[in-house]
Coordinates of N, CA and C in Angstrom, one line a residue:
M9 N -15.5 1.4 -20.3 CA -14.1 1.2 -20.6 C -13.7 2.3 -21.6
Y10 N -14.5 2.6 -22.6 CA -14.1 3.6 -23.6 C -13.9 4.9 -23.0
K11 N -14.9 5.4 -22.2 CA -14.8 6.7 -21.5 C -13.6 6.8 -20.6
K12 N -13.4 5.6 -19.9 CA -12.3 5.6 -18.9 C -11.0 5.8 -19.6
I13 N -10.8 5.1 -20.7 CA -9.5 5.2 -21.4 C -9.3 6.5 -22.0
G14 N -10.3 7.1 -22.6 CA -10.3 8.4 -23.1 C -9.9 9.5 -22.1
G15 N -10.6 9.4 -20.9 CA -10.2 10.3 -19.8 C -8.8 10.2 -19.4
L16 N -8.3 9.0 -19.2 CA -7.0 8.7 -18.8 C -5.9 9.3 -19.8
L17 N -6.2 9.0 -21.1 CA -5.3 9.5 -22.1 C -5.3 11.1 -22.2
G18 N -6.5 11.6 -22.0 CA -6.6 13.1 -22.0 C -5.7 13.8 -21.1
K19 N -5.2 13.1 -20.0 CA -4.3 13.7 -19.0 C -2.9 13.8 -19.6
Y20 N -2.6 13.0 -20.6 CA -1.2 13.0 -21.2 C -1.0 13.8 -22.5
G21 N -2.1 14.2 -23.1 CA -2.0 14.9 -24.3 C -3.4 15.1 -24.9
E22 N -3.4 15.5 -26.2 CA -4.7 15.7 -26.8 C -5.2 14.5 -27.6
V23 N -6.4 14.0 -27.3 CA -6.9 12.9 -28.1 C -7.5 13.4 -29.4
K24 N -6.8 13.1 -30.5 CA -7.1 13.7 -31.8 C -8.2 13.0 -32.5
D25 N -8.3 11.6 -32.2 CA -9.3 10.7 -32.9 C -9.6 9.7 -31.9
N26 N -10.8 9.1 -32.0 CA -11.2 8.0 -31.2 C -12.5 7.3 -31.8
Y27 N -12.5 6.1 -31.7 CA -13.7 5.3 -32.2 C -13.6 3.9 -31.8
I28 N -14.8 3.2 -31.9 CA -14.9 1.9 -31.6 C -15.2 1.2 -33.0
K29 N -14.3 0.2 -33.3 CA -14.6 -0.6 -34.5 C -14.8 -2.1 -34.1
Q30 N -15.0 -2.9 -35.0 CA -15.4 -4.3 -34.7 C -15.0 -4.9 -33.3
N31 N -13.7 -5.1 -33.1 CA -13.3 -5.6 -31.8 C -12.2 -4.7 -31.1
T32 N -12.2 -3.5 -31.5 CA -11.1 -2.6 -31.0 C -11.7 -1.2 -30.6
I33 N -11.1 -0.8 -29.5 CA -11.3 0.6 -29.1 C -10.1 1.4 -29.5
F34 N -10.2 2.5 -30.3 CA -9.0 3.2 -30.8 C -9.0 4.6 -30.4
F35 N -7.8 5.1 -30.0 CA -7.5 6.5 -29.7 C -6.2 6.9 -30.4
L36 N -6.2 8.1 -30.9 CA -5.0 8.7 -31.4 C -4.6 9.9 -30.5
L37 N -3.4 9.7 -29.8 CA -3.0 10.7 -28.8 C -1.8 11.5 -29.4
S38 N -2.0 12.8 -29.1 CA -0.9 13.8 -29.6 C -0.3 14.4 -28.3
Y39 N 1.1 14.4 -28.3 CA 1.8 15.1 -27.2 C 2.1 16.6 -27.7
G40 N 1.9 16.9 -29.0 CA 2.2 18.2 -29.5 C 2.7 18.1 -31.0
D41 N 2.8 19.2 -31.6 CA 3.1 19.2 -33.0 C 4.5 18.6 -33.3
E42 N 5.4 18.7 -32.4 CA 6.8 18.3 -32.6 C 7.0 16.8 -32.4
D43 N 6.1 16.2 -31.7 CA 6.2 14.7 -31.4 C 5.3 13.9 -32.3
H44 N 5.7 12.6 -32.4 CA 4.9 11.6 -33.1 C 3.6 11.4 -32.4
N45 N 2.5 11.1 -33.0 CA 1.2 10.7 -32.4 C 1.5 9.3 -31.9
I46 N 0.6 8.9 -30.9 CA 0.6 7.5 -30.5 C -0.8 6.9 -30.7
K47 N -0.8 5.8 -31.3 CA -2.0 5.0 -31.5 C -2.2 4.1 -30.3
V48 N -3.4 4.2 -29.7 CA -3.7 3.3 -28.6 C -4.9 2.5 -29.0
E49 N -4.6 1.2 -29.1 CA -5.7 0.3 -29.6 C -5.9 -0.8 -28.5
V50 N -7.1 -0.9 -28.1 CA -7.5 -1.9 -27.1 C -8.4 -2.9 -27.7
N51 N -7.9 -4.2 -27.7 CA -8.6 -5.3 -28.4 C -9.6 -5.8 -27.3
V52 N -10.9 -5.8 -27.6 CA -11.9 -6.3 -26.7 C -12.4 -7.7 -26.9
R53 N -11.7 -8.3 -27.9 CA -12.1 -9.7 -28.2 C -11.3 -10.6 -27.3
I54 N -11.9 -11.6 -26.9 CA -11.2 -12.6 -26.0 C -10.4 -13.5 -26.9
L55 N -9.1 -13.4 -26.9 CA -8.2 -14.1 -27.8 C -7.8 -15.4 -27.3
M56 N -7.1 -15.4 -26.1 CA -6.5 -16.6 -25.6 C -6.7 -16.6 -24.1
P57 N -6.8 -17.7 -23.4 CA -7.0 -17.7 -22.0 C -5.8 -17.2 -21.2
D58 N -4.6 -17.4 -21.8 CA -3.3 -17.0 -21.1 C -2.7 -15.7 -21.8
I59 N -3.6 -14.8 -22.2 CA -3.1 -13.6 -23.0 C -2.1 -12.8 -22.3
K60 N -2.1 -12.8 -20.9 CA -1.1 -12.0 -20.2 C 0.4 -12.4 -20.4
E61 N 0.5 -13.8 -20.8 CA 1.8 -14.3 -21.0 C 2.4 -13.7 -22.3
H62 N 1.6 -13.1 -23.1 CA 2.1 -12.6 -24.4 C 2.4 -11.1 -24.4
Y63 N 2.4 -10.5 -23.2 CA 2.7 -9.1 -23.0 C 3.8 -8.8 -22.1
E64 N 4.5 -7.7 -22.3 CA 5.6 -7.4 -21.3 C 5.5 -5.9 -21.0
V65 N 6.0 -5.4 -19.9 CA 6.0 -4.0 -19.6 C 7.1 -3.3 -20.4
K66 N 6.6 -2.2 -21.0 CA 7.6 -1.3 -21.7 C 7.4 0.1 -21.2
E67 N 8.3 1.0 -21.4 CA 8.2 2.3 -20.9 C 8.4 3.3 -22.1
Y68 N 7.5 4.3 -22.2 CA 7.6 5.3 -23.2 C 7.3 6.7 -22.6
L69 N 8.2 7.6 -22.7 CA 8.1 8.9 -22.2 C 7.8 8.9 -20.6
G70 N 8.3 7.9 -19.9 CA 8.1 7.7 -18.5 C 6.8 7.1 -18.2
I71 N 6.0 6.6 -19.2 CA 4.8 5.9 -18.9 C 4.9 4.4 -19.1
S72 N 4.6 3.6 -18.1 CA 4.8 2.2 -18.2 C 3.5 1.6 -18.8
M73 N 3.7 0.6 -19.7 CA 2.5 0.1 -20.4 C 2.8 -1.3 -20.8
L74 N 1.7 -2.1 -21.0 CA 1.9 -3.5 -21.5 C 2.0 -3.4 -23.0
A75 N 2.9 -4.1 -23.6 CA 3.1 -4.2 -25.0 C 3.2 -5.6 -25.4
G76 N 2.7 -6.0 -26.6 CA 2.8 -7.4 -27.1 C 4.2 -7.8 -27.3
K77 N 4.5 -9.0 -26.9 CA 5.9 -9.5 -27.2 C 6.0 -9.7 -28.7
K78 N 7.2 -9.8 -29.2 CA 7.5 -9.8 -30.6 C 6.9 -11.0 -31.3
D79 N 7.0 -12.2 -30.8 CA 6.5 -13.4 -31.4 C 5.0 -13.4 -31.4
Y80 N 4.4 -12.8 -30.4 CA 2.9 -12.7 -30.4 C 2.5 -11.7 -31.4
L81 N 3.1 -10.6 -31.6 CA 2.8 -9.6 -32.6 C 2.9 -10.1 -34.0
F82 N 4.0 -10.9 -34.3 CA 4.1 -11.4 -35.7 C 3.0 -12.4 -35.9
A83 N 2.7 -13.3 -35.0 CA 1.7 -14.3 -35.2 C 0.3 -13.6 -35.3
S84 N 0.1 -12.5 -34.6 CA -1.1 -11.8 -34.7 C -1.3 -11.1 -36.1
K85 N -0.2 -10.5 -36.6 CA -0.3 -9.9 -37.9 C -0.6 -11.0 -39.0
L86 N 0.1 -12.1 -38.9 CA -0.1 -13.2 -39.9 C -1.6 -13.6 -39.9
S87 N -2.2 -13.7 -38.7 CA -3.6 -14.2 -38.6 C -4.5 -13.1 -39.1
A88 N -4.1 -11.8 -38.8 CA -4.9 -10.6 -39.2 C -5.1 -10.6 -40.7
L89 N -4.1 -11.0 -41.4 CA -4.1 -10.9 -42.9 C -5.3 -11.7 -43.5
T90 N -5.7 -12.8 -42.8 CA -6.8 -13.6 -43.3 C -8.0 -13.4 -42.5
D91 N -8.0 -12.8 -41.3 CA -9.1 -12.5 -40.5 C -9.9 -11.3 -40.9
R92 N -9.3 -10.2 -41.3 CA -10.0 -9.0 -41.5 C -11.0 -9.1 -42.7
R93 N -12.1 -8.3 -42.6 CA -13.0 -8.3 -43.7 C -12.3 -7.6 -44.9
S94 N -11.5 -6.6 -44.7 CA -10.8 -6.1 -45.8 C -9.3 -6.0 -45.5
L95 N -8.5 -6.2 -46.5 CA -7.1 -6.3 -46.3 C -6.5 -4.9 -45.8
A96 N -5.7 -5.0 -44.7 CA -5.0 -3.8 -44.2 C -3.6 -3.8 -44.7
M97 N -3.2 -2.9 -45.5 CA -1.8 -2.8 -46.0 C -0.8 -2.7 -45.0
R98 N -1.1 -2.1 -43.9 CA -0.1 -2.0 -42.8 C 0.2 -3.3 -42.2
D99 N -0.7 -4.3 -42.4 CA -0.3 -5.7 -41.9 C 0.8 -6.2 -42.8
I100 N 0.8 -5.9 -44.1 CA 1.8 -6.4 -45.0 C 3.1 -5.8 -44.6
Y101 N 3.0 -4.4 -44.4 CA 4.3 -3.7 -44.1 C 4.8 -4.2 -42.8
D102 N 3.9 -4.4 -41.8 CA 4.4 -4.9 -40.4 C 5.1 -6.3 -40.6
M103 N 4.5 -7.2 -41.4 CA 5.1 -8.5 -41.6 C 6.5 -8.4 -42.2
W104 N 6.6 -7.4 -43.2 CA 7.9 -7.2 -43.7 C 8.9 -6.8 -42.7
F105 N 8.5 -5.8 -41.9 CA 9.4 -5.3 -40.8 C 9.8 -6.5 -39.9
F106 N 8.8 -7.3 -39.4 CA 9.1 -8.3 -38.5 C 10.0 -9.4 -39.0
A107 N 9.7 -9.8 -40.3 CA 10.5 -10.8 -41.0 C 11.9 -10.3 -41.3
K108 N 12.0 -9.1 -41.7 CA 13.3 -8.5 -42.1 C 14.2 -8.5 -40.8
N109 N 13.6 -8.3 -39.7 CA 14.4 -8.3 -38.4 C 14.4 -9.6 -37.7
N110 N 14.0 -10.7 -38.4 CA 14.1 -12.1 -37.9 C 13.3 -12.3 -36.6
W111 N 12.2 -11.7 -36.5 CA 11.4 -12.0 -35.3 C 10.9 -13.5 -35.3
D112 N 10.7 -14.1 -34.2 CA 10.1 -15.4 -34.1 C 8.6 -15.2 -34.3
I113 N 7.9 -16.3 -34.5 CA 6.5 -16.4 -34.7 C 5.9 -17.3 -33.6
N114 N 5.0 -16.9 -32.8 CA 4.4 -17.8 -31.8 C 3.5 -18.8 -32.5
A115 N 3.9 -20.0 -32.6 CA 3.2 -21.0 -33.3 C 1.9 -21.4 -32.5
E116 N 1.9 -21.4 -31.2 CA 0.7 -21.6 -30.4 C -0.4 -20.5 -30.7
V117 N 0.0 -19.3 -30.7 CA -1.0 -18.2 -31.0 C -1.6 -18.3 -32.4
L118 N -0.7 -18.6 -33.3 CA -1.2 -18.7 -34.7 C -2.1 -19.9 -34.9
K119 N -1.8 -21.0 -34.3 CA -2.6 -22.2 -34.3 C -4.0 -21.9 -33.6
A120 N -4.0 -21.2 -32.5 CA -5.2 -20.9 -31.8 C -6.1 -19.9 -32.6
R121 N -5.6 -19.1 -33.4 CA -6.4 -18.1 -34.2 C -6.8 -18.7 -35.5
T122 N -5.9 -19.5 -36.1 CA -6.2 -19.9 -37.5 C -6.5 -21.4 -37.6
G123 N -6.1 -22.2 -36.6 CA -6.2 -23.6 -36.7 C -5.2 -24.2 -37.6
K124 N -4.1 -23.5 -37.9 CA -3.1 -24.0 -38.9 C -1.7 -23.7 -38.3
T125 N -0.8 -24.5 -38.8 CA 0.6 -24.4 -38.4 C 1.1 -23.1 -39.1
I126 N 2.3 -22.7 -38.7 CA 2.9 -21.5 -39.3 C 3.1 -21.7 -40.9
K127 N 3.6 -22.8 -41.2 CA 3.9 -23.1 -42.6 C 2.6 -23.2 -43.4
E128 N 1.6 -23.8 -42.9 CA 0.3 -23.8 -43.6 C -0.3 -22.5 -43.8
H129 N -0.3 -21.7 -42.7 CA -0.9 -20.3 -42.8 C -0.1 -19.4 -43.7
M130 N 1.2 -19.5 -43.7 CA 2.0 -18.7 -44.7 C 1.6 -19.1 -46.1
A131 N 1.4 -20.3 -46.3 CA 0.9 -20.8 -47.7 C -0.4 -20.1 -48.1
D132 N -1.2 -19.8 -47.1 CA -2.4 -19.0 -47.4 C -2.1 -17.5 -47.6
C133 N -1.2 -17.0 -46.8 CA -0.8 -15.5 -46.9 C -0.2 -15.1 -48.2
I134 N 0.7 -15.9 -48.7 CA 1.5 -15.6 -49.8 C 0.7 -15.2 -51.0
P135 N -0.3 -16.0 -51.5 CA -1.2 -15.6 -52.6 C -2.0 -14.3 -52.4
I136 N -2.4 -14.1 -51.1 CA -3.1 -12.9 -50.7 C -2.2 -11.6 -51.0
I137 N -1.0 -11.7 -50.5 CA 0.0 -10.6 -50.7 C 0.3 -10.4 -52.2
K138 N 0.5 -11.5 -52.9 CA 0.8 -11.4 -54.4 C -0.3 -10.7 -55.1
A139 N -1.6 -10.9 -54.7 CA -2.8 -10.4 -55.4 C -3.0 -9.0 -55.2
V140 N -2.3 -8.3 -54.3 CA -2.5 -6.9 -54.0 C -2.0 -6.1 -55.3
K141 N -2.8 -5.2 -55.7 CA -2.6 -4.4 -56.9 C -1.7 -3.2 -56.6
D142 N -1.0 -2.7 -57.6 CA -0.1 -1.6 -57.4 C -0.8 -0.4 -56.9
N143 N -2.0 -0.2 -57.3 CA -2.7 1.0 -56.9 C -3.4 0.9 -55.5
E144 N -3.2 -0.3 -54.9 CA -3.8 -0.5 -53.6 C -2.8 -0.6 -52.4
I145 N -1.5 -0.9 -52.8 CA -0.5 -1.1 -51.7 C -0.3 0.0 -50.8
L146 N -0.5 1.2 -51.2 CA -0.3 2.4 -50.3 C -1.5 2.8 -49.5
R147 N -2.7 2.2 -49.8 CA -3.9 2.5 -49.1 C -3.8 2.4 -47.6
G148 N -4.0 3.5 -46.9 CA -3.9 3.5 -45.5 C -2.5 3.4 -44.9
L149 N -1.5 3.4 -45.9 CA -0.1 3.2 -45.4 C 0.7 4.5 -45.8
A150 N 0.3 5.1 -46.9 CA 1.1 6.3 -47.4 C 1.2 7.3 -46.4
E151 N 0.2 7.6 -45.6 CA 0.3 8.7 -44.7 C 1.2 8.3 -43.4
L152 N 1.5 7.1 -43.2 CA 2.4 6.7 -42.2 C 3.9 6.7 -42.6
L153 N 4.1 6.8 -43.9 CA 5.5 6.7 -44.4 C 6.0 8.2 -44.5
P154 N 7.2 8.4 -44.0 CA 7.7 9.8 -43.9 C 8.3 10.4 -45.2
S155 N 8.6 9.6 -46.2 CA 9.2 10.3 -47.4 C 8.7 9.7 -48.7
E156 N 8.8 10.4 -49.8 CA 8.3 9.9 -51.1 C 9.2 8.7 -51.6
K157 N 10.4 8.8 -51.1 CA 11.3 7.7 -51.4 C 10.9 6.3 -50.8
E158 N 10.4 6.4 -49.6 CA 9.9 5.2 -48.9 C 8.5 4.8 -49.6
K159 N 7.7 5.7 -49.9 CA 6.4 5.3 -50.6 C 6.8 4.7 -51.9
A160 N 7.7 5.2 -52.7 CA 8.1 4.6 -54.0 C 8.6 3.1 -53.7
W161 N 9.4 3.0 -52.7 CA 10.0 1.7 -52.4 C 8.9 0.7 -52.1
V162 N 7.9 1.1 -51.2 CA 6.8 0.2 -50.9 C 6.0 -0.2 -52.1
K163 N 5.7 0.8 -53.0 CA 5.0 0.5 -54.2 C 5.6 -0.5 -55.1
T164 N 6.9 -0.4 -55.2 CA 7.6 -1.3 -56.2 C 8.2 -2.5 -55.6
H165 N 8.5 -2.5 -54.2 CA 9.2 -3.6 -53.7 C 8.6 -4.5 -52.6
L166 N 7.6 -3.8 -51.8 CA 7.2 -4.4 -50.6 C 6.6 -5.7 -50.8
R167 N 5.8 -6.0 -51.8 CA 5.1 -7.3 -52.0 C 6.1 -8.4 -52.2
K168 N 7.0 -8.1 -53.1 CA 8.1 -9.1 -53.5 C 8.9 -9.4 -52.3
E169 N 9.3 -8.4 -51.5 CA 10.1 -8.6 -50.3 C 9.4 -9.4 -49.3
V170 N 8.1 -9.1 -49.0 CA 7.4 -9.9 -48.0 C 7.2 -11.4 -48.5
V171 N 6.9 -11.6 -49.7 CA 6.7 -12.9 -50.3 C 8.1 -13.7 -50.1
F172 N 9.2 -13.1 -50.5 CA 10.5 -13.7 -50.4 C 10.8 -14.0 -48.9
L173 N 10.5 -13.1 -48.0 CA 10.8 -13.4 -46.6 C 9.9 -14.5 -46.0
L174 N 8.7 -14.5 -46.3 CA 7.8 -15.5 -45.8 C 8.2 -16.9 -46.4
K175 N 8.6 -17.0 -47.7 CA 9.1 -18.2 -48.2 C 10.3 -18.7 -47.5
N176 N 11.2 -17.7 -47.1 CA 12.4 -18.1 -46.3 C 12.0 -18.7 -45.0
Y177 N 11.0 -18.1 -44.3 CA 10.5 -18.7 -43.1 C 10.0 -20.1 -43.3
Q178 N 9.2 -20.2 -44.3 CA 8.6 -21.5 -44.7 C 9.7 -22.6 -44.9
S179 N 10.7 -22.2 -45.5 CA 11.8 -23.1 -45.9 C 12.5 -23.8 -44.8
V180 N 12.5 -23.1 -43.6 CA 13.2 -23.6 -42.5 C 12.3 -24.3 -41.5
L181 N 11.0 -24.3 -41.8 CA 10.0 -24.9 -40.9 C 9.8 -26.4 -41.3
K182 N 9.5 -27.2 -40.3 CA 9.2 -28.6 -40.6 C 7.9 -28.8 -41.2

């Protein structure tokens, strides 16, 4: 599967990076210096028996692809916060983006991955986010942010904002 995906992506641009990690096949595809790179990650872990229900067809640059539905992505990011061996700051940033934009959370997916309700799992996530140190918050995230202004905002406000937004979600849940 790894070689097949690499060969397929090579037809559309330059594969700048690729590797296999715990449960993911990863490729970084470049269309050229003027365009953004595209990260292609294939999860090889069996997550749910009805996984196809959580994806929809999207199109980018004329290429059709399956992309996770918003509620599935939010539930997946919440579970990733406690599943990963080491904390990925991009998960915190993504949760901020999803919550700020009022995305729904798929309760069934979160329950299947964590064994907890949304409210219970958020109660676990909040202290993890609060515990992130100032000198850690940009780790693996700084290179994805386009400006120094955004990096400064993330360093000083991201944790507080995510905690606030997650508490708001909790407050409306039963």
